[in-house]
mmCIF file of C-alpha atoms in Angstrom:
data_model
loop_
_atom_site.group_PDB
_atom_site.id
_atom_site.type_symbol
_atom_site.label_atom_id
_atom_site.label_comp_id
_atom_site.label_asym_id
_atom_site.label_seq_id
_atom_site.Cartn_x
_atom_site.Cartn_y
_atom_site.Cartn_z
ATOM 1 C CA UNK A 93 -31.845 -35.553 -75.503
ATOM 2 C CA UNK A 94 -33.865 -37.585 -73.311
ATOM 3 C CA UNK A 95 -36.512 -34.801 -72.834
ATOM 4 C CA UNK A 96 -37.324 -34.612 -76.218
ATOM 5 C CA UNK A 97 -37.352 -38.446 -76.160
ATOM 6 C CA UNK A 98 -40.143 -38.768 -73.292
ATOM 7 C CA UNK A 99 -42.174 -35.685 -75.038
ATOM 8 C CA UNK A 100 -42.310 -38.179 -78.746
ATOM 9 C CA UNK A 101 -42.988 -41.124 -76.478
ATOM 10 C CA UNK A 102 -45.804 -39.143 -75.208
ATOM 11 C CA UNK A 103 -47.412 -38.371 -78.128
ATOM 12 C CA UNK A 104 -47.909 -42.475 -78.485
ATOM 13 C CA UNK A 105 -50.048 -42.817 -75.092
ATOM 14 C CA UNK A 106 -53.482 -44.237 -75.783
ATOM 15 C CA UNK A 107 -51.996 -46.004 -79.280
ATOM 16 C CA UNK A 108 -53.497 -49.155 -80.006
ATOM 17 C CA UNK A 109 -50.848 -51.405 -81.059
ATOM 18 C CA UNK A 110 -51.202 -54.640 -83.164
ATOM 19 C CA UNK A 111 -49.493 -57.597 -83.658
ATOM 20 C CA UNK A 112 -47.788 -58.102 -87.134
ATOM 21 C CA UNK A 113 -46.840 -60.974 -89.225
ATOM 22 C CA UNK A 114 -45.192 -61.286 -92.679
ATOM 23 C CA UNK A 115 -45.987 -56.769 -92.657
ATOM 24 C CA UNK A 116 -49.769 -57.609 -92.232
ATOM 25 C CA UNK A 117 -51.432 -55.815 -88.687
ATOM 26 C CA UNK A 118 -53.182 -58.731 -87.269
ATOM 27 C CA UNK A 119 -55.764 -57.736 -84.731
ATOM 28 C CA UNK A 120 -58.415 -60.321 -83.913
ATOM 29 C CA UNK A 121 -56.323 -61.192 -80.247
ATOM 30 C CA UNK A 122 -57.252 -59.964 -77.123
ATOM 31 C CA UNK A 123 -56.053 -56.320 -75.904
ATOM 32 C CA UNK A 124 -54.980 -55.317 -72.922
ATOM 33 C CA UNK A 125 -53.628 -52.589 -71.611
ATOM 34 C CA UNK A 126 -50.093 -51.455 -70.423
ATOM 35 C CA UNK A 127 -49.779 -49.528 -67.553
ATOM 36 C CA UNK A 128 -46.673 -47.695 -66.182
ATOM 37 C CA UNK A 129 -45.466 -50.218 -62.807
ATOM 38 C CA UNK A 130 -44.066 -46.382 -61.484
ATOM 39 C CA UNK A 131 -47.400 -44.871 -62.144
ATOM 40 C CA UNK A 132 -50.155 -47.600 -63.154
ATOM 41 C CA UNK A 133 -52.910 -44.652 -63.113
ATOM 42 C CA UNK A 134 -51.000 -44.107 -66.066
ATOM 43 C CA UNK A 135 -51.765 -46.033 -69.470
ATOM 44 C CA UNK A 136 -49.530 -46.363 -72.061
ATOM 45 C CA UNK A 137 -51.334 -48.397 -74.930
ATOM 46 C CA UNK A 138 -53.080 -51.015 -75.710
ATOM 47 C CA UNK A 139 -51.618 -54.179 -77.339
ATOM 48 C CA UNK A 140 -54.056 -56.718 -79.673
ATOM 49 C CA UNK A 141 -52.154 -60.376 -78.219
ATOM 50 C CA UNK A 142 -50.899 -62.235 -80.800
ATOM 51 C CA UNK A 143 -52.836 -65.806 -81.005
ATOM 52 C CA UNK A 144 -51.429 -69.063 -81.717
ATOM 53 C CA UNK A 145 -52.463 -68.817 -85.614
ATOM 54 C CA UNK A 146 -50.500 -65.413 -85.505
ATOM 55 C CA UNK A 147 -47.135 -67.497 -84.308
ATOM 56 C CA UNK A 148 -47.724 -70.192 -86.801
ATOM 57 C CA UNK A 149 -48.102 -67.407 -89.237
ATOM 58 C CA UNK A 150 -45.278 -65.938 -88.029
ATOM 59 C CA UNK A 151 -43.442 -69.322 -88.415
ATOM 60 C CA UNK A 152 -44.392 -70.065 -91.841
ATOM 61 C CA UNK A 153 -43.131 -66.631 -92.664
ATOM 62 C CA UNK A 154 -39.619 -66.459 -91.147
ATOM 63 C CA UNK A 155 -39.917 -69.797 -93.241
ATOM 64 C CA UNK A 156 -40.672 -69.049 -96.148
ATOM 65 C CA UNK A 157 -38.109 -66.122 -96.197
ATOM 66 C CA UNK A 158 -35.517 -68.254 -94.796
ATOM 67 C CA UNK A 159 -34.029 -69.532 -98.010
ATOM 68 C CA UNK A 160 -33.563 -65.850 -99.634
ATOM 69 C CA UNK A 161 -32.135 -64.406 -96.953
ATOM 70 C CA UNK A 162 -29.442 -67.604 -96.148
ATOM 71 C CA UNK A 163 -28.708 -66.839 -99.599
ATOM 72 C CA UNK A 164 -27.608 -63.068 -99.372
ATOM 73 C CA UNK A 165 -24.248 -62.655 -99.336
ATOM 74 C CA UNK A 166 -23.414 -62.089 -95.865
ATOM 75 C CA UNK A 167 -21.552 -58.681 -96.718
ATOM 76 C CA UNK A 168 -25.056 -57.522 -97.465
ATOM 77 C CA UNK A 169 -26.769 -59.244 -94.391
ATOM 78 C CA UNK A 170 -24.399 -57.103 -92.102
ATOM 79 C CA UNK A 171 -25.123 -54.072 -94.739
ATOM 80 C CA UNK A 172 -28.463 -53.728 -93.022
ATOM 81 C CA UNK A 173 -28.176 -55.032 -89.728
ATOM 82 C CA UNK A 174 -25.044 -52.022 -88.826
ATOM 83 C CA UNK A 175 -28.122 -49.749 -90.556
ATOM 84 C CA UNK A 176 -30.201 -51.350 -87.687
ATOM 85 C CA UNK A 177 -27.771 -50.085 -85.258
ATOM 86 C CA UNK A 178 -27.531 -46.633 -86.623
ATOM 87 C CA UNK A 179 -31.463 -46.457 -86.424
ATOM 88 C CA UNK A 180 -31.803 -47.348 -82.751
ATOM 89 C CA UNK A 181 -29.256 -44.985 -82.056
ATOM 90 C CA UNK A 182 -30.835 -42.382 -84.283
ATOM 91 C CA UNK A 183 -34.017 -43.418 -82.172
ATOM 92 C CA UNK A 184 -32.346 -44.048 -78.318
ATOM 93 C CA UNK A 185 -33.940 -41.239 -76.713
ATOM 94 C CA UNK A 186 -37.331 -42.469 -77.665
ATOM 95 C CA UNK A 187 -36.710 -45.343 -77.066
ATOM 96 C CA UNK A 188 -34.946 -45.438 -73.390
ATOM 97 C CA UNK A 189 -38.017 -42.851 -72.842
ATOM 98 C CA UNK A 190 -40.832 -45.972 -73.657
ATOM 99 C CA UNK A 191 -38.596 -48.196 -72.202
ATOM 100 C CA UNK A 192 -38.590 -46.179 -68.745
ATOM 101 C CA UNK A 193 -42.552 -45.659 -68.682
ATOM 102 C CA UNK A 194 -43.076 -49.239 -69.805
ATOM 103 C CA UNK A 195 -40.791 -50.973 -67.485
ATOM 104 C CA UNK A 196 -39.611 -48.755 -64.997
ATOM 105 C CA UNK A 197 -35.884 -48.508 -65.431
ATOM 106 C CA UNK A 198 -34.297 -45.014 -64.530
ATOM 107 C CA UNK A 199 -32.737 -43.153 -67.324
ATOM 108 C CA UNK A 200 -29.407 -43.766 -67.261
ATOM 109 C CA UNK A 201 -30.035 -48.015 -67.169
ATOM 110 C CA UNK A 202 -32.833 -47.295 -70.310
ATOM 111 C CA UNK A 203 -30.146 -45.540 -72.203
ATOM 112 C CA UNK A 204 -27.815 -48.368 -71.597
ATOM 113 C CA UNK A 205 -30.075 -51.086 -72.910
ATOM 114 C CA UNK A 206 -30.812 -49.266 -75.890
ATOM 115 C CA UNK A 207 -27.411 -48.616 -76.768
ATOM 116 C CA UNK A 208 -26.442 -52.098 -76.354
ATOM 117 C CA UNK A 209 -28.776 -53.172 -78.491
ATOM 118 C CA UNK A 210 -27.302 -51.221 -80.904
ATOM 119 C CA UNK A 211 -24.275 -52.525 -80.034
ATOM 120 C CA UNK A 212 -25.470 -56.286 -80.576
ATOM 121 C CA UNK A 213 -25.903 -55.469 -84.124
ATOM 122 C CA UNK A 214 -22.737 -53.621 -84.979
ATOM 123 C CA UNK A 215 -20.712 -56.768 -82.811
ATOM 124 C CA UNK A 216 -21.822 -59.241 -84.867
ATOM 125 C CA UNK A 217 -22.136 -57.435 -88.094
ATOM 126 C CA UNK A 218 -18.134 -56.749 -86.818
ATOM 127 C CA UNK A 219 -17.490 -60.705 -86.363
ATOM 128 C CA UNK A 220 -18.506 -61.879 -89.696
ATOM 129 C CA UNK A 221 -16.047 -59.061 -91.319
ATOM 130 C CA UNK A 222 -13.434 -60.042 -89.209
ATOM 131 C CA UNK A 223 -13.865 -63.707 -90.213
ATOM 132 C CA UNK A 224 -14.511 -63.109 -93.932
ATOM 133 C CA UNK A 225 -18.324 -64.847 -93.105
ATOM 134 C CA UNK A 226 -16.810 -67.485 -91.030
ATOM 135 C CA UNK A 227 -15.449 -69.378 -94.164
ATOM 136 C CA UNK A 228 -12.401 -71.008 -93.474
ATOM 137 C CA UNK A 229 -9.894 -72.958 -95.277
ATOM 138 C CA UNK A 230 -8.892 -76.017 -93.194
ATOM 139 C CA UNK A 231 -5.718 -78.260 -93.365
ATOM 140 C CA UNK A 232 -5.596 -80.508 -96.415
ATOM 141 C CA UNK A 233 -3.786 -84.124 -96.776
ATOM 142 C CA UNK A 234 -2.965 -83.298 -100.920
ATOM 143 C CA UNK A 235 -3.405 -80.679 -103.249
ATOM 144 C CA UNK A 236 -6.089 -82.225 -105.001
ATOM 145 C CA UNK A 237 -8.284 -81.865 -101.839
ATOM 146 C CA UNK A 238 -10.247 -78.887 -100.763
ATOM 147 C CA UNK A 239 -11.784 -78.773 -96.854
ATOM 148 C CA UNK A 240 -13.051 -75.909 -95.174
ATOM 149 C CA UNK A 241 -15.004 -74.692 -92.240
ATOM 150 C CA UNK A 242 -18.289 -72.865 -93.436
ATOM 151 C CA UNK A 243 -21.003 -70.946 -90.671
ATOM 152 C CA UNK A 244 -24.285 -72.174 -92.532
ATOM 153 C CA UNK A 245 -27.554 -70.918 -91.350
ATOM 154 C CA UNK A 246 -30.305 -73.356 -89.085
ATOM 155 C CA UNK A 247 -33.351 -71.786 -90.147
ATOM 156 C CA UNK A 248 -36.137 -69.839 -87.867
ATOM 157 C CA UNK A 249 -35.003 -68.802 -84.535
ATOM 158 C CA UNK A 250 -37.442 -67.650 -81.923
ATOM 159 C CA UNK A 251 -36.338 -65.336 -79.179
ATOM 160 C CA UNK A 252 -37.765 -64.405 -76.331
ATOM 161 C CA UNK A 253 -36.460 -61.684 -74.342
ATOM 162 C CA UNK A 254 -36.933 -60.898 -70.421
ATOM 163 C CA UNK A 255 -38.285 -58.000 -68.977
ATOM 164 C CA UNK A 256 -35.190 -56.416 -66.999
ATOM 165 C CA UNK A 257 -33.062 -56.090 -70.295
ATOM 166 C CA UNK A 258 -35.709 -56.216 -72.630
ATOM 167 C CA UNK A 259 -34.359 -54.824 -75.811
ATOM 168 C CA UNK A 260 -30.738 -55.503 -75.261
ATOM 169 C CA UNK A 261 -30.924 -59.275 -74.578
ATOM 170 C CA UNK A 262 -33.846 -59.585 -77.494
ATOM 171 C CA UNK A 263 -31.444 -57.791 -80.103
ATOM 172 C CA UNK A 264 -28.291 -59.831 -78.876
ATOM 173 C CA UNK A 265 -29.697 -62.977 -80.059
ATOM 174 C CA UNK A 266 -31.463 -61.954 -82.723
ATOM 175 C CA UNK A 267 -28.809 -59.816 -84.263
ATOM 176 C CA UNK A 268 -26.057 -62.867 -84.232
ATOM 177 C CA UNK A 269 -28.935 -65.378 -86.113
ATOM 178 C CA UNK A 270 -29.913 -62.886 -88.247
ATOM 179 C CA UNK A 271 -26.098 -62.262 -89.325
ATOM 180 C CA UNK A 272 -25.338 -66.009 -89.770
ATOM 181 C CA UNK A 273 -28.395 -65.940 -92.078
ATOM 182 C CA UNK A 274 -31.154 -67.374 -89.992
ATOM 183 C CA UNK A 275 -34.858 -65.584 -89.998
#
């Protein structure tokens, strides 16, 4: 329940947090801290900023990975993005609880984000079953032709998400490029 949620997200007050790139902590930004807006007596952690070397980092990265991951077979993309769903609803309570502290929303619109950022992931892992990966056969002029319409990946995406839906509307767009086989 919720309860238990806010008593785990609890136990994280006064964590530093640092930015990471490629699984490597980077922590040479500035911090700051991050205060509750209900209760800003109340700090929640500090965050090392990311600097601009950290995003071209993070760039070359998402890069570099690009090419391995366009090349999964998009049954196993989805594989692990529906297990990304399961784990933020395994984790909602927490979760909605940070969310609350860290932006302000009540419970009930907390829960709701979370959740539909689980949903995100399970929609679009959904939509590439349901279109067999977005491979399909087109109309052909002769039987010795072979056309077809075939989803192919861009590349890096970048997403930034806004602070009144922040999960939700960062794991919407993130969750459909990462299913289509972008980084």
């Amino acid at each position: 329940d919720l309860e238990h949620g806010l008593e785990t997200a609890r136990e994280w007050f006064g964590s530093t947090l640092a930015s990471y790139v490629n699984g490597e902590a980077r922590t040479h930004g500035q911090t700051f801290d991050v205060t509750s807006p209900v209760d800003t007596s109340l700090t929640l952690c500090t965050v090392e900023s990311a600097t601009t070397d950290d995003v071209d980092d993070a760039v070359a990265a998402a890069k570099a990975a690009s090419h391995r991951w366009a090349s999964t077979p998009w049954q196993d993309r989805i594989a692990l993005l529906r297990q990304v769903g399961d784990l933020i609803c395994e984790r909602s309570n927490e979760l909605a609880a940070l969310m609350s502290m860290e932006v302000g929303k009540n419970r009930l619109e907390a829960l709701g984000d979370v959740e539909e950022a689980a949903v995100f992931f399970r929609y679009y892992s959904d939509q590439m079953e349901k279109n067999d990966g977005f491979d399909v056969p087109m109309d052909k002029i002769s039987d010795s032709e072979t056309t077809r319409s075939v989803m192919r990946p861009y590349g890096v995406w970048g997403v930034v998400g806004p602070f009144n839906f922040p999960m939700a509307l960062a794991a919407g767009p993130a969750a459909g490029a990462l299913a289509a086989g972008n980084t």
